[in-house]
Short mmCIF file of C-alpha atoms and ligand atoms in Angstrom, two decimals:
data_model
loop_
_atom_site.label_atom_id
_atom_site.label_comp_id
_atom_site.label_asym_id
_atom_site.label_seq_id
_atom_site.Cartn_x
_atom_site.Cartn_y
_atom_site.Cartn_z
CA UNK G 1 -38.67 25.99 96.99
CA UNK G 2 -40.52 26.82 93.41
CA UNK G 3 -40.62 23.09 91.90
CA UNK G 4 -43.32 20.61 91.86
CA UNK G 5 -43.89 18.05 89.61
CA UNK G 6 -45.59 14.88 91.31
CA UNK G 7 -42.28 12.96 91.42
CA UNK G 8 -40.98 15.19 93.56
CA UNK G 9 -43.86 15.17 95.84
CA UNK G 10 -44.29 11.75 96.74
CA UNK G 11 -40.64 11.98 97.20
CA UNK G 12 -40.58 14.47 99.90
CA UNK G 13 -44.24 12.98 101.61
CA UNK G 14 -42.48 9.16 101.66
CA UNK G 15 -39.22 11.05 103.32
CA UNK G 16 -40.97 13.02 105.82
CA UNK G 17 -43.48 10.48 106.70
CA UNK G 18 -40.57 8.45 108.37
CA UNK G 19 -40.28 11.96 110.41
CA UNK G 20 -41.77 12.59 114.11
CA UNK G 21 -44.46 15.37 113.46
CA UNK G 22 -41.99 17.55 115.19
CA UNK G 23 -39.31 17.62 112.60
CA UNK G 24 -41.86 17.63 109.94
CA UNK G 25 -42.89 20.88 111.85
CA UNK G 26 -38.56 21.34 111.68
CA UNK G 27 -38.50 20.70 107.91
CA UNK G 28 -41.43 22.64 107.15
CA UNK G 29 -39.72 26.20 108.75
CA UNK G 30 -35.98 25.63 108.04
CA UNK G 31 -37.42 24.85 104.34
CA UNK G 32 -40.27 28.18 104.11
CA UNK G 33 -39.51 30.66 106.67
CA UNK G 34 -41.37 33.13 107.24
CA UNK G 35 -43.23 32.05 104.32
CA UNK G 36 -44.92 28.80 106.23
CA UNK G 37 -47.79 29.31 108.88
CA UNK G 38 -50.15 27.51 111.00
CA UNK G 39 -54.01 27.60 109.98
CA UNK G 40 -55.58 26.73 112.92
CA UNK G 41 -59.55 26.73 114.36
CA UNK G 42 -58.65 25.38 117.76
CA UNK G 43 -60.31 21.72 117.04
CA UNK G 44 -57.34 19.27 118.95
CA UNK G 45 -54.98 18.75 116.31
CA UNK G 46 -53.88 22.56 116.14
CA UNK G 47 -53.24 23.01 119.73
CA UNK G 48 -50.37 19.58 119.15
CA UNK G 49 -49.10 21.37 116.09
CA UNK G 50 -48.49 25.11 117.98
CA UNK G 51 -46.95 23.44 121.83
CA UNK G 52 -44.88 21.28 119.42
CA UNK G 53 -43.19 24.08 117.43
CA UNK G 54 -43.78 26.91 120.51
CA UNK G 55 -41.45 23.47 122.43
CA UNK G 56 -39.19 23.06 119.85
CA UNK G 57 -38.24 26.76 119.29
CA UNK G 58 -39.62 27.04 115.93
CA UNK G 59 -40.60 30.68 115.35
CA UNK G 60 -43.87 29.46 112.45
CA UNK G 61 -46.79 31.57 112.10
CA UNK G 62 -49.90 30.77 113.64
CA UNK G 63 -53.90 32.01 112.42
CA UNK G 64 -57.15 31.64 112.82
CA UNK G 65 -60.22 32.38 110.43
CA UNK G 66 -62.69 34.32 112.20
CA UNK G 67 -65.74 34.23 110.61
CA UNK G 68 -67.87 36.36 113.84
CA UNK G 69 -69.48 33.32 114.33
CA UNK G 70 -67.46 31.31 116.65
CA UNK G 71 -68.66 30.36 119.69
CA UNK G 72 -67.34 32.11 122.68
CA UNK G 73 -65.81 29.28 124.45
CA UNK G 74 -63.83 29.33 120.96
CA UNK G 75 -62.36 32.57 121.72
CA UNK G 76 -61.84 32.30 124.73
CA UNK G 77 -59.56 29.18 124.20
CA UNK G 78 -57.44 31.53 121.87
CA UNK G 79 -56.84 33.80 124.17
CA UNK G 80 -56.09 30.91 126.77
CA UNK G 81 -53.40 29.33 123.96
CA UNK G 82 -51.84 32.48 123.67
CA UNK G 83 -51.09 33.16 126.98
CA UNK G 84 -50.36 29.47 127.87
CA UNK G 85 -47.88 29.68 124.38
CA UNK G 86 -46.87 32.68 124.95
CA UNK G 87 -47.68 33.28 120.76
CA UNK G 88 -49.79 35.64 119.03
CA UNK G 89 -52.41 34.18 116.26
CA UNK G 90 -53.53 36.05 113.70
CA UNK G 91 -57.81 36.83 112.92
CA UNK G 92 -58.38 36.95 109.47
CA UNK G 93 -61.96 38.53 108.80
CA UNK G 94 -63.84 37.92 105.87
CA UNK G 95 -64.73 40.67 103.65
CA UNK G 96 -67.57 41.85 105.24
CA UNK G 97 -69.28 41.55 108.40
CA UNK G 98 -72.01 39.34 109.51
CA UNK G 99 -74.28 42.65 109.42
CA UNK G 100 -73.08 43.59 106.13
CA UNK G 101 -73.02 40.37 104.65
CA UNK G 102 -76.85 40.07 106.10
CA UNK G 103 -77.72 43.10 104.24
CA UNK G 104 -76.37 41.77 100.66
CA UNK G 105 -77.24 38.46 101.19
CA UNK G 106 -80.30 38.04 103.25
CA UNK G 107 -80.66 36.87 106.96
CA UNK G 108 -78.89 33.87 108.43
CA UNK G 109 -77.46 33.06 104.60
CA UNK G 110 -76.09 29.53 106.87
CA UNK G 111 -79.76 28.51 106.19
CA UNK G 112 -80.40 28.76 103.02
CA UNK G 113 -76.88 28.03 101.21
CA UNK G 114 -74.18 27.27 103.31
CA UNK G 115 -71.65 26.97 100.34
CA UNK G 116 -71.88 30.31 99.94
CA UNK G 117 -71.82 31.49 103.80
CA UNK G 118 -68.87 28.94 103.94
CA UNK G 119 -67.43 30.88 100.69
CA UNK G 120 -67.87 34.07 101.67
CA UNK G 121 -66.73 33.96 105.33
CA UNK G 122 -64.16 31.01 105.10
CA UNK G 123 -62.86 29.93 101.59
CA UNK G 124 -62.30 33.64 100.40
CA UNK G 125 -60.69 35.45 103.24
CA UNK G 126 -58.43 32.40 103.95
CA UNK G 127 -57.83 32.71 99.79
CA UNK G 128 -56.11 35.90 100.59
CA UNK G 129 -53.99 34.47 103.42
CA UNK G 130 -52.81 31.84 101.22
CA UNK G 131 -50.52 34.67 99.21
CA UNK G 132 -48.34 35.33 102.15
CA UNK G 133 -47.19 32.01 102.35
CA UNK G 134 -46.28 29.25 100.49
CA UNK G 135 -46.76 26.34 103.05
CA UNK G 136 -49.81 26.19 104.80
CA UNK G 137 -50.13 23.68 107.93
CA UNK G 138 -53.14 22.18 108.95
CA UNK G 139 -54.49 19.86 111.46
CA UNK G 140 -56.23 17.58 108.63
CA UNK G 141 -55.83 13.84 110.32
CA UNK G 142 -57.21 10.56 107.84
CA UNK G 143 -59.11 9.28 111.13
CA UNK G 144 -61.62 12.10 111.35
CA UNK G 145 -64.22 11.29 108.20
CA UNK G 146 -64.12 8.89 105.53
CA UNK G 147 -63.75 12.20 102.99
CA UNK G 148 -60.53 12.64 105.42
CA UNK G 149 -59.24 8.78 105.07
CA UNK G 150 -56.73 9.63 102.35
CA UNK G 151 -55.63 12.85 103.02
CA UNK G 152 -51.83 13.04 102.55
CA UNK G 153 -49.14 13.94 104.94
CA UNK G 154 -47.96 17.00 102.12
CA UNK G 155 -49.52 18.21 99.27
CA UNK G 156 -49.82 20.74 96.46
CA UNK G 157 -53.09 23.21 97.02
CA UNK G 158 -53.71 26.15 95.07
CA UNK G 159 -54.03 30.07 95.57
CA UNK G 160 -57.15 31.91 94.29
CA UNK G 161 -55.37 32.72 91.24
CA UNK G 162 -55.04 28.64 90.98
CA UNK G 163 -50.50 28.94 92.16
CA UNK G 164 -49.70 26.23 93.71
CA UNK G 165 -48.93 26.83 97.69
CA UNK G 166 -47.42 24.12 99.43
CA UNK G 167 -49.32 22.24 102.57
CA UNK G 168 -48.52 19.72 105.34
CA UNK G 169 -50.12 17.98 108.03
CA UNK G 170 -48.35 17.48 110.41
CA UNK G 171 -50.67 15.02 112.52
CA UNK G 172 -52.16 13.43 109.62
CA UNK G 173 -51.51 9.89 110.73
CA UNK G 174 -52.41 10.45 114.35
CA UNK G 175 -55.97 8.60 116.52
CA UNK G 176 -57.99 11.05 117.86
CA UNK G 177 -56.67 8.84 121.39
CA UNK G 178 -53.45 10.14 120.47
CA UNK G 179 -54.22 14.02 120.48
CA UNK G 180 -55.69 13.94 123.85
CA UNK G 181 -53.27 12.28 124.90
CA UNK G 182 -50.76 14.25 123.91
CA UNK G 183 -52.96 17.49 124.99
CA UNK G 184 -53.79 15.66 128.86
CA UNK G 185 -49.48 14.41 128.78
CA UNK G 186 -48.92 18.34 128.21
CA UNK G 187 -51.49 19.77 130.22
CA UNK G 188 -52.41 21.96 127.48
CA UNK G 189 -55.69 23.63 127.34
CA UNK G 190 -59.10 22.64 125.37
CA UNK G 191 -62.13 23.90 123.90
CA UNK G 192 -64.64 22.93 126.92
CA UNK G 193 -67.56 22.76 124.17
CA UNK G 194 -65.90 18.76 123.83
CA UNK G 195 -66.83 18.53 127.31
CA UNK G 196 -70.28 18.92 126.24
CA UNK G 197 -70.04 16.33 123.38
CA UNK G 198 -68.99 19.03 120.69
CA UNK G 199 -66.10 17.01 119.08
CA UNK G 200 -65.64 18.89 116.04
CA UNK G 201 -66.02 23.03 116.21
CA UNK G 202 -66.96 25.36 113.75
CA UNK G 203 -69.54 28.27 113.71
CA UNK G 204 -71.65 28.49 116.20
CA UNK G 205 -74.89 28.57 113.53
CA UNK G 206 -73.72 24.86 112.03
CA UNK G 207 -72.06 22.72 114.82
CA UNK G 208 -74.18 20.14 116.92
CA UNK G 209 -73.22 17.92 119.49
CA UNK G 210 -72.17 13.86 118.18
CA UNK G 211 -71.38 10.79 118.51
CA UNK G 212 -70.24 8.00 116.45
CA UNK G 213 -67.22 7.10 114.27
CA UNK G 214 -67.42 10.83 112.72
CA UNK G 215 -65.98 12.88 114.02
CA UNK G 216 -67.06 16.24 112.11
CA UNK G 217 -71.22 14.06 112.38
CA UNK G 218 -71.48 17.33 114.14
CA UNK G 219 -71.15 19.78 111.38
CA UNK G 220 -73.81 21.03 109.73
CA UNK G 221 -76.66 19.35 110.25
CA UNK G 222 -80.10 18.92 107.89
CA UNK G 223 -77.16 19.15 104.66
CA UNK G 224 -75.00 16.88 103.26
CA UNK G 225 -72.28 19.11 102.92
CA UNK G 226 -69.68 17.66 105.00
CA UNK G 227 -66.92 20.08 104.19
CA UNK G 228 -66.00 23.97 104.48
CA UNK G 229 -64.27 24.06 101.43
CA UNK G 230 -61.03 25.19 102.25
CA UNK G 231 -59.37 22.67 102.34
CA UNK G 232 -60.98 21.89 98.48
CA UNK G 233 -59.11 18.64 96.41
CA UNK G 234 -55.49 19.24 95.96
CA UNK G 235 -53.73 19.90 92.67
CA UNK G 236 -51.67 17.29 93.29
CA UNK G 237 -50.32 15.04 96.16
S1 LIG C 1 -70.03 26.97 108.65
FE1 LIG C 1 -71.88 28.48 108.57
S2 LIG C 1 -71.48 30.15 109.64
FE2 LIG C 1 -70.10 28.88 109.25
S3 LIG C 1 -69.06 30.36 107.51
FE3 LIG C 1 -69.87 28.34 106.74
S4 LIG C 1 -71.84 27.91 106.97
FE4 LIG C 1 -71.43 30.31 108.04
#
């Protein structure tokens, strides 16, 4: 698919909105082939997406941004999922190790400048990865937070050179309860940190247990920051 104006995106969005999530993924696979990939941080929605793709025999690749600051429980879940789903999830690493970043920018940058830390450890590495794909599949859902309440199903995001990359959120209209019911029904593993009160799980220095309606309320405690920056505003939707 080469072309993209807002009317085309809207009409595709309307068409795909009537599809079940697995058929949204089938469309992605058939349309973009090996240039489509699932990005996951092992939140429950990402696990559902990988299971739907695998169960439908869709050859969609998966990758994760390993910041070097993930909880051991998250890395254990990655291994568990690879075994359970018989898939390989590529790890995308930042340009610098945590130690190299400390030498360049000072220790524990996340405590002083989490925007810069996320830029270096997540946004830049995703940016490089986006050049390998034309469709990025994510687990964003509208009911995760106020900031995500208007998330489109299909949109255009930008690579670092501002070229277009399609972005599909196949579970955008699913609730938290639907996602967890799916995990339970299919006996899929989840991050054990969820059982200890963590709701949205990122890097260990910036994630705390939380409660209430805001699923992402435990991220970056003490800062106004609400997103890591990889889900920046879409170019078009
Ligand atoms: S979530 Fe925290 S530790 Fe991870 S990249 Fe962002 S600021 Fe750094």
